[in-house]
Coordinates of N, CA, C and O in Angstrom, one line a residue:
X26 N -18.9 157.8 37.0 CA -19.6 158.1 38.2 C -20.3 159.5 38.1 O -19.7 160.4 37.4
X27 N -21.0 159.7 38.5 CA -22.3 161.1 38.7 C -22.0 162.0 39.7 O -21.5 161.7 40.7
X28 N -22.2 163.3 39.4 CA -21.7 164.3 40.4 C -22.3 163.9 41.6 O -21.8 164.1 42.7
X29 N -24.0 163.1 41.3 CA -24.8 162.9 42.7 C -24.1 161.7 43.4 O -23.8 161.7 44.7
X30 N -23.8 160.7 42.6 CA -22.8 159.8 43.4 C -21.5 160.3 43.7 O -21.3 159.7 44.8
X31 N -20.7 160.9 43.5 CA -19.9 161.3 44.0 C -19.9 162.3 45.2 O -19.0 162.5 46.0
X32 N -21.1 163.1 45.4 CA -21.3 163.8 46.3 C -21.7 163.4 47.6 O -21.4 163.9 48.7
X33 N -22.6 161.9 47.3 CA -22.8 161.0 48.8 C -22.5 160.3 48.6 O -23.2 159.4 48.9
X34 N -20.8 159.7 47.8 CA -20.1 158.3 47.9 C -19.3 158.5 49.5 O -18.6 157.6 49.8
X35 N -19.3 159.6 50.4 CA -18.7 159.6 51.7 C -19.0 160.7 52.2 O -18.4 161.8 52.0
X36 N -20.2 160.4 52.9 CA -20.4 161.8 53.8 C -19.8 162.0 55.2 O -20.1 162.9 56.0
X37 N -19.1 161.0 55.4 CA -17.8 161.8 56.7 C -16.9 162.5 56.0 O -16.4 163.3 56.7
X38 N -16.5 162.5 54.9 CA -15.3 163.1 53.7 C -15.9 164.4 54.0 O -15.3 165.1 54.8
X39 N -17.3 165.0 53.4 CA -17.8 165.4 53.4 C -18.1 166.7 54.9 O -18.4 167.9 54.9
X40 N -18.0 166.0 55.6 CA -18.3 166.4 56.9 C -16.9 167.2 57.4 O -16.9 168.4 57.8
X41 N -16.1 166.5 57.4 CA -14.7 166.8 57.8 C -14.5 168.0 56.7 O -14.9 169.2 56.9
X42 N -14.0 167.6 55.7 CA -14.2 169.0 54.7 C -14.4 170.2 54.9 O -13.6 171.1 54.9
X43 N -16.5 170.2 55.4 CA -16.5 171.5 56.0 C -16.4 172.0 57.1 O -16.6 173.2 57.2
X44 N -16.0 171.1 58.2 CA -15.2 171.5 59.7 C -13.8 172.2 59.3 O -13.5 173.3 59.8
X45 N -12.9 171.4 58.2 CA -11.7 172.2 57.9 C -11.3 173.2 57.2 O -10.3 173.9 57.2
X46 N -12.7 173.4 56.2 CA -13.1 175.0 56.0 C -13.6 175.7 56.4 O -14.0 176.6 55.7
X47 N -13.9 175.7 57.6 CA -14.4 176.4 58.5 C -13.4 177.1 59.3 O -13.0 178.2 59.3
X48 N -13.0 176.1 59.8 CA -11.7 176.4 60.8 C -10.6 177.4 60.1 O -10.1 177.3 59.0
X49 N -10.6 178.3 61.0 CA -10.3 179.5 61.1 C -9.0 180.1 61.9 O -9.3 180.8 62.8
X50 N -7.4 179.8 61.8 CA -6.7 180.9 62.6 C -6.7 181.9 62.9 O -7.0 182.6 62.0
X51 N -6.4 182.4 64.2 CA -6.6 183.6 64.5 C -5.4 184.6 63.7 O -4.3 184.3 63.6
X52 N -5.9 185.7 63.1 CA -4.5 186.8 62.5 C -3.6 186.8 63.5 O -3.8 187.0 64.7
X53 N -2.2 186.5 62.8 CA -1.3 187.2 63.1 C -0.5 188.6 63.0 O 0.2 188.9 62.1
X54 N -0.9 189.2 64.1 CA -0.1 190.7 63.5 C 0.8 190.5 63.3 O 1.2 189.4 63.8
X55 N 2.0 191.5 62.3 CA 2.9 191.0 62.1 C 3.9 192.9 62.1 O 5.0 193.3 61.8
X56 N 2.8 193.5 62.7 CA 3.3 194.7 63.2 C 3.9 195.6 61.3 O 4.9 196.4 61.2
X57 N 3.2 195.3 60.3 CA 3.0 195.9 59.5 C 4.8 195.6 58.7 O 5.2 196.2 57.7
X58 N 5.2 194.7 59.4 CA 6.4 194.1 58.6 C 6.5 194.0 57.1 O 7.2 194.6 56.3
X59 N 5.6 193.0 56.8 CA 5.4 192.5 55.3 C 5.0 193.6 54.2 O 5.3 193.5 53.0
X60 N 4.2 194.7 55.0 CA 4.0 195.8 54.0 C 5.3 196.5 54.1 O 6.0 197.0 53.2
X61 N 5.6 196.7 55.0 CA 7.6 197.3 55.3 C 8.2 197.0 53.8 O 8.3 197.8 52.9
X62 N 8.5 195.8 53.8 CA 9.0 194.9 53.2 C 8.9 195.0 51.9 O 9.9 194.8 51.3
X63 N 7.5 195.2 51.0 CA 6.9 195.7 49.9 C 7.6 196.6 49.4 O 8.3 196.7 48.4
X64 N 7.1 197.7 50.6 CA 7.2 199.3 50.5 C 8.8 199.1 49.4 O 9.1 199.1 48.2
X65 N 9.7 198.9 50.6 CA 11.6 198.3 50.3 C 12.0 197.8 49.0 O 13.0 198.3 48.4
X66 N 11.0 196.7 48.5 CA 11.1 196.6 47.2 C 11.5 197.4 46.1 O 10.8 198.4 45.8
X67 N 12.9 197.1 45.2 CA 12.4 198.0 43.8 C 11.1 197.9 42.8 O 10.2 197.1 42.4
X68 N 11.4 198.9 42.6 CA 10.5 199.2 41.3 C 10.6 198.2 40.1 O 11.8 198.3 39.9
X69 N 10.1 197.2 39.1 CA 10.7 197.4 37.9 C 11.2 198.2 37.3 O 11.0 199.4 37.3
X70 N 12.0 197.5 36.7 CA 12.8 199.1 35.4 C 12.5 198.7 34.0 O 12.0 197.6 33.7
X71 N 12.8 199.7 33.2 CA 12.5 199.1 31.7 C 14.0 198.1 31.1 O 13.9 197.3 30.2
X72 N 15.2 198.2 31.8 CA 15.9 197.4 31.7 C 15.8 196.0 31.8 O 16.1 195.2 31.0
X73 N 15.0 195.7 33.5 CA 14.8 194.4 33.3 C 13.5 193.9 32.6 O 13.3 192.7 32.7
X74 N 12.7 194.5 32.0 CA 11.6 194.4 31.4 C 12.5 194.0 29.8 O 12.2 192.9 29.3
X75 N 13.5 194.8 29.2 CA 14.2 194.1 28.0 C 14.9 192.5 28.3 O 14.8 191.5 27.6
X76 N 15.4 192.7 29.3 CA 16.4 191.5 29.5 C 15.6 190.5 29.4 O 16.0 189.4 28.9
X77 N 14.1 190.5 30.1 CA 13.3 189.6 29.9 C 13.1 189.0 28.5 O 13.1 187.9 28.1
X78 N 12.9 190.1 27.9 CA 12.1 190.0 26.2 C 13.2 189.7 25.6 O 12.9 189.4 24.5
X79 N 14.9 189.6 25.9 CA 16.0 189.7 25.3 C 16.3 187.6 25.7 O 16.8 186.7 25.1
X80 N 15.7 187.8 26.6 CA 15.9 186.3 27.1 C 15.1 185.3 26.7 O 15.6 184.2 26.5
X81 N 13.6 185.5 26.6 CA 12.4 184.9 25.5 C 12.9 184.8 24.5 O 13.0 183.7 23.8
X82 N 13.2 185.8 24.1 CA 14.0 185.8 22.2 C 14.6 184.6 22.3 O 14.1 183.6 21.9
X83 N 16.0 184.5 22.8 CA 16.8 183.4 23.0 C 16.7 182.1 23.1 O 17.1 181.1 22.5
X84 N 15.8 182.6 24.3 CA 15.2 180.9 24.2 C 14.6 180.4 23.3 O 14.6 179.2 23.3
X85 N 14.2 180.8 22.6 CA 12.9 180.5 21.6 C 13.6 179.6 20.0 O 13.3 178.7 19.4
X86 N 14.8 180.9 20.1 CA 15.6 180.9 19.0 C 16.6 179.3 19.1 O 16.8 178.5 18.2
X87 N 17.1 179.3 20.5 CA 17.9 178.4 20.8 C 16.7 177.2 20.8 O 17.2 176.3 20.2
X88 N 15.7 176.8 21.2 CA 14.8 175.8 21.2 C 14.5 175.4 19.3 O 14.6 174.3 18.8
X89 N 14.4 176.1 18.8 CA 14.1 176.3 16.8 C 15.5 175.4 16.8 O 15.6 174.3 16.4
X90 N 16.5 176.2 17.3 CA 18.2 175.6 16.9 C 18.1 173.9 16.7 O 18.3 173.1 15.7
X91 N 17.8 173.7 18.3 CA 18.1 172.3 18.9 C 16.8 171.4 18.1 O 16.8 170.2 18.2
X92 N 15.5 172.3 17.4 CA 14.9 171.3 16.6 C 15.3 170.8 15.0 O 15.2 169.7 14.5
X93 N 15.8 172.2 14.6 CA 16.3 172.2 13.4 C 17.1 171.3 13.7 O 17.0 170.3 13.1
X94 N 18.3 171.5 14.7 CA 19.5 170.1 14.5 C 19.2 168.9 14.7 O 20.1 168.2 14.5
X95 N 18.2 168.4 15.1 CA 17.1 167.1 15.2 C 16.5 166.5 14.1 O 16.2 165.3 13.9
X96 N 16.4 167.6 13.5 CA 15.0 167.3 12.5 C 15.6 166.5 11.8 O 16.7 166.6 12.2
X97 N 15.5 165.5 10.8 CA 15.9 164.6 9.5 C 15.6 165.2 8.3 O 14.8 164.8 7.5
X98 N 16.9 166.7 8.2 CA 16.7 167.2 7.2 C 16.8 166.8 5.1 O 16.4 167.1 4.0
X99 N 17.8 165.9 5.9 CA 18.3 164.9 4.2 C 17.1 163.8 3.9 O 16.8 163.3 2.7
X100 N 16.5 163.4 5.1 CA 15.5 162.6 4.4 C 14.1 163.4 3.8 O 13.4 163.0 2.9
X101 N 13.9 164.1 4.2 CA 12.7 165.1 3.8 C 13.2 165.9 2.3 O 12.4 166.1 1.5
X102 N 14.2 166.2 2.1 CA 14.9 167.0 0.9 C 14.3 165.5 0.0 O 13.3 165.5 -0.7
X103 N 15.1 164.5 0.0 CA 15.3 163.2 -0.5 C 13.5 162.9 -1.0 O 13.2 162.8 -2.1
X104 N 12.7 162.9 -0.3 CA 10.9 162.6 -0.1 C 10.8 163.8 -1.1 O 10.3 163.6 -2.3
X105 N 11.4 165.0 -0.7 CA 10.7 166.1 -1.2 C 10.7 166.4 -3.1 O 10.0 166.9 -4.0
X106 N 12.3 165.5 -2.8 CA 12.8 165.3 -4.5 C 12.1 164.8 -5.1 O 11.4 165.3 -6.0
X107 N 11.8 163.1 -4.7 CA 11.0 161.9 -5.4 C 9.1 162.2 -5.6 O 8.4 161.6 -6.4
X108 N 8.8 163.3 -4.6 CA 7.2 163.8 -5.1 C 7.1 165.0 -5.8 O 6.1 165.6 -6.2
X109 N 8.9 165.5 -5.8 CA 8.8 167.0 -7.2 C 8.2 167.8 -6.9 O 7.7 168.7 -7.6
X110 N 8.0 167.9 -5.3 CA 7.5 169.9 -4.3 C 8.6 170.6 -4.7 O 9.7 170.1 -4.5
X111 N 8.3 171.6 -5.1 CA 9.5 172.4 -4.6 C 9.8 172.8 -3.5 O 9.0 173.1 -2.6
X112 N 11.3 172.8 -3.5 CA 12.1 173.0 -1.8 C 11.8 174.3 -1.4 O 11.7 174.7 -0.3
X113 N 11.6 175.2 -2.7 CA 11.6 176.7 -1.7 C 10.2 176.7 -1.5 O 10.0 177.6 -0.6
X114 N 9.0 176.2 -1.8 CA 7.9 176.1 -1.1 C 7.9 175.7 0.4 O 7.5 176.3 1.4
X115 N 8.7 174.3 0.2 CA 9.1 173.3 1.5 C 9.3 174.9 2.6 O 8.6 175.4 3.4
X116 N 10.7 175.1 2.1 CA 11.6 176.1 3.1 C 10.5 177.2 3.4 O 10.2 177.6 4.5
X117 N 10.2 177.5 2.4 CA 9.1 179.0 3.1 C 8.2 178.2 3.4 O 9.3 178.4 4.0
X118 N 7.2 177.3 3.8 CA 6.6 176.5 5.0 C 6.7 176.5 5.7 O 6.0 177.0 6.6
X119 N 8.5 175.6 5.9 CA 8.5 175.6 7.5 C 9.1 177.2 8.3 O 8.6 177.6 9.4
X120 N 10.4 178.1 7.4 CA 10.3 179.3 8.1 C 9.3 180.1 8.6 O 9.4 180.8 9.6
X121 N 7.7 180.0 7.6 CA 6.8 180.6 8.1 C 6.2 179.9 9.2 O 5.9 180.6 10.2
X122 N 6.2 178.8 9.3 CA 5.7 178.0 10.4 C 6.6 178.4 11.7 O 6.1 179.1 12.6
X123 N 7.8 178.1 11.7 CA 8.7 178.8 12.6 C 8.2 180.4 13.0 O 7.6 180.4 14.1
X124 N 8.2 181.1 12.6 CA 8.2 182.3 12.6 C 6.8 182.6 13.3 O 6.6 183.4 14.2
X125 N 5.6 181.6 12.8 CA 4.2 182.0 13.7 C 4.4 181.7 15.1 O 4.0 182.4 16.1
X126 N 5.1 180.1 15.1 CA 5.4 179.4 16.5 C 6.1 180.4 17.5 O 5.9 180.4 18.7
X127 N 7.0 181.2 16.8 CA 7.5 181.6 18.0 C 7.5 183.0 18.2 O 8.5 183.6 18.7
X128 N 6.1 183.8 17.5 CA 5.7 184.9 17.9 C 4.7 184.7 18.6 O 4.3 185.5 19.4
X129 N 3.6 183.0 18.1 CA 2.7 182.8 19.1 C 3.5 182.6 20.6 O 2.9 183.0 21.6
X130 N 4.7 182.1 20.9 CA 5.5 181.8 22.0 C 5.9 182.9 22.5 O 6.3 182.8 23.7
X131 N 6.0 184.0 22.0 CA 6.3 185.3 22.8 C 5.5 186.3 23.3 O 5.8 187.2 24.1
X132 N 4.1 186.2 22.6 CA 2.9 187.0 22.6 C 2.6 185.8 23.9 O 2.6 186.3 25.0
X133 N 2.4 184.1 23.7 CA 1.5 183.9 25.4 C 2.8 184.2 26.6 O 2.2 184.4 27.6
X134 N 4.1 184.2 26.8 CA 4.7 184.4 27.5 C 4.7 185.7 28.2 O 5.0 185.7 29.4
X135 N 4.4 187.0 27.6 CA 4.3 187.9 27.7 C 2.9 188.3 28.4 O 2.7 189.4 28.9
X136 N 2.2 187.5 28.4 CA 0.8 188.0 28.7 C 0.4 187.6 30.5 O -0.7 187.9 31.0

């Protein structure tokens, strides 16, 4: 369907739409409560700023865990024998692979 067909497949849709974007509540004061409330807030600390990055780590680490213990590592060794790769190529693949995954996983978490 066409943006132009979709724009006049229902012009009561349409209509109502912008009555309900229009419509407007009146403010509620709230007698400056909510900024109260802000103000009261702590600060961040650099403490919970590590626990964070201490708990990303973790996770990350413990997610790698629960794939590595998944993965079908005896059949891939087994493949890897009968096509004559070497394993420590294999192994440094996937650690490097690991290792990008889950600094790309902490660099978008962080952002």
């Amino acid at each position: 369907m066409s943006e132009a067909q979709l724009r006049n497949s229902d012009p009561d849709f349409d209509t109502w739409l912008g009555q309900q974007l229009q419509f407007s509540e009146p403010y509620l004061d709230d007698d400056g409560f909510c900024d109260g409330v802000m103000e009261r807030l702590p600060a961040p600390t650099r403490r919970s700023d590590r626990r964070v990055t201490r708990t990303q780590y973790g996770a990350v680490v413990l997610a790698s865990a629960i794939v590595a213990w998944q993965f079908p590592l005896d059949e891939v060794l087994a493949e890897a024998a009968r096509q004559s790769i070497s394993l420590y190529s294999l192994l440094g693949l996937g650690v490097l692979s690991s290792v990008a995954a889950m600094f790309g996983g902490i660099v978008a978490a962080r952002r």
